[in-house]
């Protein structure tokens, strides 16, 4: 048999194995508990019921210990909404309609330019006291009226509904659209002609510090990221999240939260919450920071060239070693992710492994590198996992101490290596099933220096 024939035969065998894996997953899902819990001390468990995901009196404790995350295993990661807002830091808000507010002087809030959006009650998002939500524009990353399918962020680019696109230098919101500053002219674009706007890039760390300054969490308070199965993600202070029950809809309990980008609290239906993640202000999930480089070389997985956030490379849940994980990146090896870190960053930790989508196949390893300014800006390897085959095993890097910055932004490099040069006999050829997960990567900041940083930032008047 020719080499090509052998490869086709092997691919068919893998397809059969993946079908069997899916059938086993369905059977396993019918027997498992509904919720996966992870505590801040690293313990994990599952349970059939959670009395209260977020709000008082439990806050984010279970069995007397602080939780890191709660996952509803019955809820799949949301598909990309048709119309939504995306913010620096990863928050998203599906919407039903959008307009632009013209500043007036009636109140401090009304004097600030902002978007006015209709929430999406059909998918469990609504307001308690207003018909529309007022949204600050400072931390916007994308505004989508008509999703194009591709989810990659392309800075300072406007996409028209007719397929055209234009790169701009700056943007100003006006009542009926936007005014763009181009290289040699300005251009007015009505809202009804726009499919998507990708705003100019913001420094993600500065945006995070500004978010903390606006949220102003009390000493000892934690933040919560509430992600719904319908595509919303809101970051708020745990102590200020309210549970609201409806007298006419007793079963329709909701969480009301006010992220830093919203002028009004936003309500999410509790029965549509998929994940809650809890962090102290000095603990930052790496998924809140877009990589400055995300690139891969794939023999067969060219369609998976982008890293997926909070899901595996096939857009399924992050699952490895028969455990579910609350945040992370899914990539197809070979793939390289590069992140800039602030001077306040002190250490980093991540778990890693082949996703359950790989079944018993796939072959890859994870490598963590740091840019070392004292070594002529070379990348110095700080952790290398063993070669992993199949999704039965997960590896933890342990805490990696970050060197102090000497002026340049520190860089963290995560490499998913497909082991192309040392693939063991019997492993999948090329990059077949090399579905790699970076699981719950976390950056820890110097808490004292962070407090000093936040103290110097006063939020703009709403």
mmCIF file of C-alpha atoms in Angstrom, residues 146 148 154 157-167 180 182 187-190 192-197:
data_model
loop_
_atom_site.group_PDB
_atom_site.id
_atom_site.type_symbol
_atom_site.label_atom_id
_atom_site.label_comp_id
_atom_site.label_asym_id
_atom_site.label_seq_id
_atom_site.Cartn_x
_atom_site.Cartn_y
_atom_site.Cartn_z
ATOM 1 C CA UNK A 146 -23.830 40.971 11.776
ATOM 2 C CA UNK A 148 -19.060 37.404 9.671
ATOM 3 C CA UNK A 154 -8.358 42.770 13.519
ATOM 4 C CA UNK A 157 -10.890 47.801 11.068
ATOM 5 C CA UNK A 158 -14.491 48.404 9.995
ATOM 6 C CA UNK A 159 -16.268 45.660 8.055
ATOM 7 C CA UNK A 160 -19.188 46.690 5.849
ATOM 8 C CA UNK A 161 -22.238 44.495 5.356
ATOM 9 C CA UNK A 162 -21.477 44.332 1.625
ATOM 10 C CA UNK A 163 -18.082 42.689 2.257
ATOM 11 C CA UNK A 164 -15.834 45.733 2.009
ATOM 12 C CA UNK A 165 -13.502 46.653 4.854
ATOM 13 C CA UNK A 166 -11.441 49.705 5.764
ATOM 14 C CA UNK A 167 -8.612 50.300 8.214
ATOM 15 C CA UNK A 180 -13.644 57.482 10.831
ATOM 16 C CA UNK A 182 -8.535 57.592 7.581
ATOM 17 C CA UNK A 187 -15.534 59.103 6.423
ATOM 18 C CA UNK A 188 -19.029 58.910 7.875
ATOM 19 C CA UNK A 189 -20.531 55.392 8.007
ATOM 20 C CA UNK A 190 -24.186 54.873 9.035
ATOM 21 C CA UNK A 192 -27.051 50.181 9.066
ATOM 22 C CA UNK A 193 -24.079 49.696 6.724
ATOM 23 C CA UNK A 194 -21.780 48.146 9.344
ATOM 24 C CA UNK A 195 -21.284 44.436 9.984
ATOM 25 C CA UNK A 196 -18.496 44.774 12.572
ATOM 26 C CA UNK A 197 -16.179 47.374 14.059
#
